GROMACS .gro file of C-alpha atoms in nm:
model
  190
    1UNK     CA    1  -4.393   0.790  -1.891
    2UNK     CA    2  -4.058   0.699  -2.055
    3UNK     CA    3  -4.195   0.530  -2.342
    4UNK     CA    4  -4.482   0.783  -2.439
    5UNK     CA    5  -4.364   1.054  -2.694
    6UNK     CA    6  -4.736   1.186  -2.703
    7UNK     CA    7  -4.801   1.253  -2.350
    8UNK     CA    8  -4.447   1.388  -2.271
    9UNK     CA    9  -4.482   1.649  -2.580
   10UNK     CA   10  -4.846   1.750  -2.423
   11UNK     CA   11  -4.673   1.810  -2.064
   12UNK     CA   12  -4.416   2.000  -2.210
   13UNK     CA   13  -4.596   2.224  -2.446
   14UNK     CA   14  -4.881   2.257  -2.117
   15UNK     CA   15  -4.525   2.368  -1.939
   16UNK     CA   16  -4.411   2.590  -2.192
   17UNK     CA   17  -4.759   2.771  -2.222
   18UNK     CA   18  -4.733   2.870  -1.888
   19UNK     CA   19  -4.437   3.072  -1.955
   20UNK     CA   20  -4.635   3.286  -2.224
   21UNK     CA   21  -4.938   3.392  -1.963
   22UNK     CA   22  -4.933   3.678  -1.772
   23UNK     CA   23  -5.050   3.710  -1.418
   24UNK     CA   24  -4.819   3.666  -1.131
   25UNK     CA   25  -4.475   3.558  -1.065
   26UNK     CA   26  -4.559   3.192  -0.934
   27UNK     CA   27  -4.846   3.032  -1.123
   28UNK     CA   28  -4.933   2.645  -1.055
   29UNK     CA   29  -5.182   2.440  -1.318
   30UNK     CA   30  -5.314   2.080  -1.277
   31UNK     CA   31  -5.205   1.908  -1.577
   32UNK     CA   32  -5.544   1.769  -1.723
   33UNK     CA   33  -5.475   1.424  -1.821
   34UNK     CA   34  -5.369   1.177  -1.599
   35UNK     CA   35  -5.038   1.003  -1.639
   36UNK     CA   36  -5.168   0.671  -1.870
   37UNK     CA   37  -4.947   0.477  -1.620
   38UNK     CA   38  -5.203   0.488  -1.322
   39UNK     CA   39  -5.453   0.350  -1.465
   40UNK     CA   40  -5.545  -0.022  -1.313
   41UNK     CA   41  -5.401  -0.312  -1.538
   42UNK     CA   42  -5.694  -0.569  -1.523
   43UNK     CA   43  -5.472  -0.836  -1.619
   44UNK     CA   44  -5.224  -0.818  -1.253
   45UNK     CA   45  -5.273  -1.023  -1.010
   46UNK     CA   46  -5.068  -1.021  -0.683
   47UNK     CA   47  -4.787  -1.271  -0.638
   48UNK     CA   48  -4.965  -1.411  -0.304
   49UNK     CA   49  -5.356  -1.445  -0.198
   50UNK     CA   50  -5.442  -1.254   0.104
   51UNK     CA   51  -5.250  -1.291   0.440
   52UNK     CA   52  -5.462  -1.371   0.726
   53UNK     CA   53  -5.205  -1.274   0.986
   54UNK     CA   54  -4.927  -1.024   1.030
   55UNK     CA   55  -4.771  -1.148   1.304
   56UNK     CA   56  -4.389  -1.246   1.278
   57UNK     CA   57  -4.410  -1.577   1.148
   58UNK     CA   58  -4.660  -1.463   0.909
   59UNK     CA   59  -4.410  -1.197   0.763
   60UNK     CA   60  -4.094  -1.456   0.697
   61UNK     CA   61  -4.306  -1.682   0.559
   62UNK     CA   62  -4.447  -1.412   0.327
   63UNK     CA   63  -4.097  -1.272   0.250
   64UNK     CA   64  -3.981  -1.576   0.169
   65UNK     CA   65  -4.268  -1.682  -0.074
   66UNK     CA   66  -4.206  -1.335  -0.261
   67UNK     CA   67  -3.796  -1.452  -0.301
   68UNK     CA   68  -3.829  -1.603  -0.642
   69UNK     CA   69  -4.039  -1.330  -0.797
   70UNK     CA   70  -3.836  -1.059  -0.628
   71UNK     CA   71  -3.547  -1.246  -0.787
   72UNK     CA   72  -3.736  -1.269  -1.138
   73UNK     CA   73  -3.778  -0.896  -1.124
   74UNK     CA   74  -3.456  -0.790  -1.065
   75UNK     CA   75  -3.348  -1.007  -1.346
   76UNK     CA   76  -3.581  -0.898  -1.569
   77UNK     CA   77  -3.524  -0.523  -1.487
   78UNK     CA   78  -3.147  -0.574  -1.416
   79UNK     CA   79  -3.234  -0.363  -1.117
   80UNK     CA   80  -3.335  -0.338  -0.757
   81UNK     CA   81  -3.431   0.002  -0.546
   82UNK     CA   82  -3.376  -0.257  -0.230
   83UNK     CA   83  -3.004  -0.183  -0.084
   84UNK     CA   84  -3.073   0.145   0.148
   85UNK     CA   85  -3.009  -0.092   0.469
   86UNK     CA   86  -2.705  -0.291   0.287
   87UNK     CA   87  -2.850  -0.585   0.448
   88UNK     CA   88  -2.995  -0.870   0.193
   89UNK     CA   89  -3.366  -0.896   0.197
   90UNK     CA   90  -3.400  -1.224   0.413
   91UNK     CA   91  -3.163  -1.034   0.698
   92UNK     CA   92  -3.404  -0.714   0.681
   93UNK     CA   93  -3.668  -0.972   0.724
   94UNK     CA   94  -3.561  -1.157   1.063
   95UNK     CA   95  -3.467  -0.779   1.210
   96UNK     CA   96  -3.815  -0.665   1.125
   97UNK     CA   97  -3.967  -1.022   1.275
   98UNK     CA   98  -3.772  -0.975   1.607
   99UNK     CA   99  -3.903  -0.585   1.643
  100UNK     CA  100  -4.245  -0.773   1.559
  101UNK     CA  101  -4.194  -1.020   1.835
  102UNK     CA  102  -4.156  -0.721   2.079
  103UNK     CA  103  -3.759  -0.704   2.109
  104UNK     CA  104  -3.581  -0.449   2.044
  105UNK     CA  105  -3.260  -0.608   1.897
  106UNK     CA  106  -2.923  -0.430   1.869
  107UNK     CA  107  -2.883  -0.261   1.550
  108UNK     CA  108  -2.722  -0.537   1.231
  109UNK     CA  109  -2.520  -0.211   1.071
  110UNK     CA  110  -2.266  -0.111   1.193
  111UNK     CA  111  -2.296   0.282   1.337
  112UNK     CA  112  -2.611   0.322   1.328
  113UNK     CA  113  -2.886   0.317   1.624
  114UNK     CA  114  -3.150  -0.005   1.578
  115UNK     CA  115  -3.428   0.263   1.524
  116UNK     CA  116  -3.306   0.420   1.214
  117UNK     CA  117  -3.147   0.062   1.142
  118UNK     CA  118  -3.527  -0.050   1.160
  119UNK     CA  119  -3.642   0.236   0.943
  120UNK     CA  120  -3.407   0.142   0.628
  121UNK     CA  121  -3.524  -0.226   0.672
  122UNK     CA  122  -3.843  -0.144   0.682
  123UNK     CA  123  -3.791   0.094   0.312
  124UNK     CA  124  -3.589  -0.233   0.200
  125UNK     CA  125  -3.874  -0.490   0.269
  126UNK     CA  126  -4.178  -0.242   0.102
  127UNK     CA  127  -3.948  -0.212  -0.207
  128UNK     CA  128  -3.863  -0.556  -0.220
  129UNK     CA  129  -4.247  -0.693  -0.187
  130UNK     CA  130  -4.351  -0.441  -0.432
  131UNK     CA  131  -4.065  -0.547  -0.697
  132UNK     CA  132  -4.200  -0.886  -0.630
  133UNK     CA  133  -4.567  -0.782  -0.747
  134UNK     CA  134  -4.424  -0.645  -1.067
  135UNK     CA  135  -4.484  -0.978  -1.253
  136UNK     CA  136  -4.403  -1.091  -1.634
  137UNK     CA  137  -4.666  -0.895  -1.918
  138UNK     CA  138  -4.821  -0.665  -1.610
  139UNK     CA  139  -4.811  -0.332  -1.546
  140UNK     CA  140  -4.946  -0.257  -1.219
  141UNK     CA  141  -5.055   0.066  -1.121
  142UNK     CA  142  -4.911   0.251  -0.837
  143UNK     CA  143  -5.246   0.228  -0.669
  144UNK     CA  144  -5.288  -0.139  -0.742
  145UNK     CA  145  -4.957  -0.221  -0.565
  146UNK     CA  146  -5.015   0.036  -0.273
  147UNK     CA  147  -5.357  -0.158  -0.205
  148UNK     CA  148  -5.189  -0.495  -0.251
  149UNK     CA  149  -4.897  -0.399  -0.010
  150UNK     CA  150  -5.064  -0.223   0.291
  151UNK     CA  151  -5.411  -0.400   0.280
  152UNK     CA  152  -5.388  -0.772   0.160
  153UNK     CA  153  -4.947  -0.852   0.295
  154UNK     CA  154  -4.880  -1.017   0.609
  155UNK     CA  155  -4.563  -0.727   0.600
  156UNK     CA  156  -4.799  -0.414   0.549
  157UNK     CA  157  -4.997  -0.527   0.880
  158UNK     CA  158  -4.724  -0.557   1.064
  159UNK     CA  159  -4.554  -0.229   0.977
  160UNK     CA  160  -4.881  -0.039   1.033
  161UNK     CA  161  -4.902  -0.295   1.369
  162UNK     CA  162  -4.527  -0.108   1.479
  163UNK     CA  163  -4.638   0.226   1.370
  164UNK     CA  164  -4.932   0.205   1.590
  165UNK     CA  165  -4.733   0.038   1.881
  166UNK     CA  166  -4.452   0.284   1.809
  167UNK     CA  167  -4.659   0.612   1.851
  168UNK     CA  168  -4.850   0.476   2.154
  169UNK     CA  169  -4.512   0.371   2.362
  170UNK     CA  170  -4.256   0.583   2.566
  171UNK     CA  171  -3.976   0.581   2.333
  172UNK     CA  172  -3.915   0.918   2.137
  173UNK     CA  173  -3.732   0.773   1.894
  174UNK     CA  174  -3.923   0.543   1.798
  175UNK     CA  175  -4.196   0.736   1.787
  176UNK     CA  176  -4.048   1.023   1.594
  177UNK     CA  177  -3.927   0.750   1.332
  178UNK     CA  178  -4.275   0.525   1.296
  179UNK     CA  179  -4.439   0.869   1.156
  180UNK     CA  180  -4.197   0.779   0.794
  181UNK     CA  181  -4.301   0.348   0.835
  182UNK     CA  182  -4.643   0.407   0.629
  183UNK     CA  183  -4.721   0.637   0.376
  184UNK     CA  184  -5.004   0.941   0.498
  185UNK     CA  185  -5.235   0.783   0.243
  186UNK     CA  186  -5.198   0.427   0.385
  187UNK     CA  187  -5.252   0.570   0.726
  188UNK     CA  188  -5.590   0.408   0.845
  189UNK     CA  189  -5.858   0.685   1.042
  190UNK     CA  190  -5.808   0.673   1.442
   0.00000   0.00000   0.00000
């Protein structure tokens, strides 16, 4: 992490011991510790209790409840990672409710085919709900928000929901593009 001197000067001198060993030209170590980021802060809790649907209605309404703390964030961090699309959050999330609804709607940028303009909504809306978990004296960890995201949000449902849909149906695009919706991790067992 940035803002720990210790554990960056015990990665680097790990690093630099590496050079110093013999015994091949490619060597690869585990570093030992873990980084002190990833460990669970007790004290988060998400922005919004469980969904109990993930159907398209479900997902506006969810997007729009996570609007003020997505907003919050961004001021406090003056800085978003949402923006890949170029479309504002509440326009990713209508696209993404329509593809929900089963149409396939015309792509909203300009040059670019609906799948892939489908594909940088969907990367717009997971960084958006996961800036909106990252509330005031919390530190989340990675894990915490990955759980929160794809197993308790009316938006994770219905992205894995697409991605299943998407690799079962007869369009190679789509199915070629719903392989990058969910993270291999986050991918439940068939």
């Amino acid at each position: 992490p940035p803002s720990d001197a210790a554990f960056q000067k015990r990665v680097i001198l790990a690093a630099l011991g590496m050079l110093v060993e013999s015994g091949g030209p490619v060597r690869i170590e585990d570093f030992t510790d873990d980084d002190p980021r990833e460990a669970p802060d007790p004290e988060w809790q998400p922005p919004l209790p469980p969904a109990a649907d993930h159907d398209a209605d479900a997902v506006e309404a969810e997007l729009r409840a996570l609007a003020p703390a997505y907003a919050d964030a961004c001021t406090r961090r003056e800085r978003s990672t949402v923006g890949l699309s170029g479309l504002p959050p509440a326009t990713c999330g209508e696209y993404l409710a329509a593809w929900v609804r089963g149409e396939h709607p015309a792509s909203p940028i300009g040059d670019m085919s609906a799948p892939l303009a489908l594909r940088f909504v969907l990367d717009d809306l997971k960084a958006f709900a996961l800036e909106a978990a990252l509330t005031r004296g919390t530190q989340p960890s990675s894990r915490q928000l990955g759980d929160w995201l794809w197993n308790e949000t009316a938006l994770g449902g219905a992205i894995q929901a697409l991605r299943r849909d998407f690799l079962g149906g007869d369009d190679e695009r789509l199915k070629q593009l719903a392989f990058f919706f969910v993270p291999a991790l986050r991918v439940p067992p068939s």
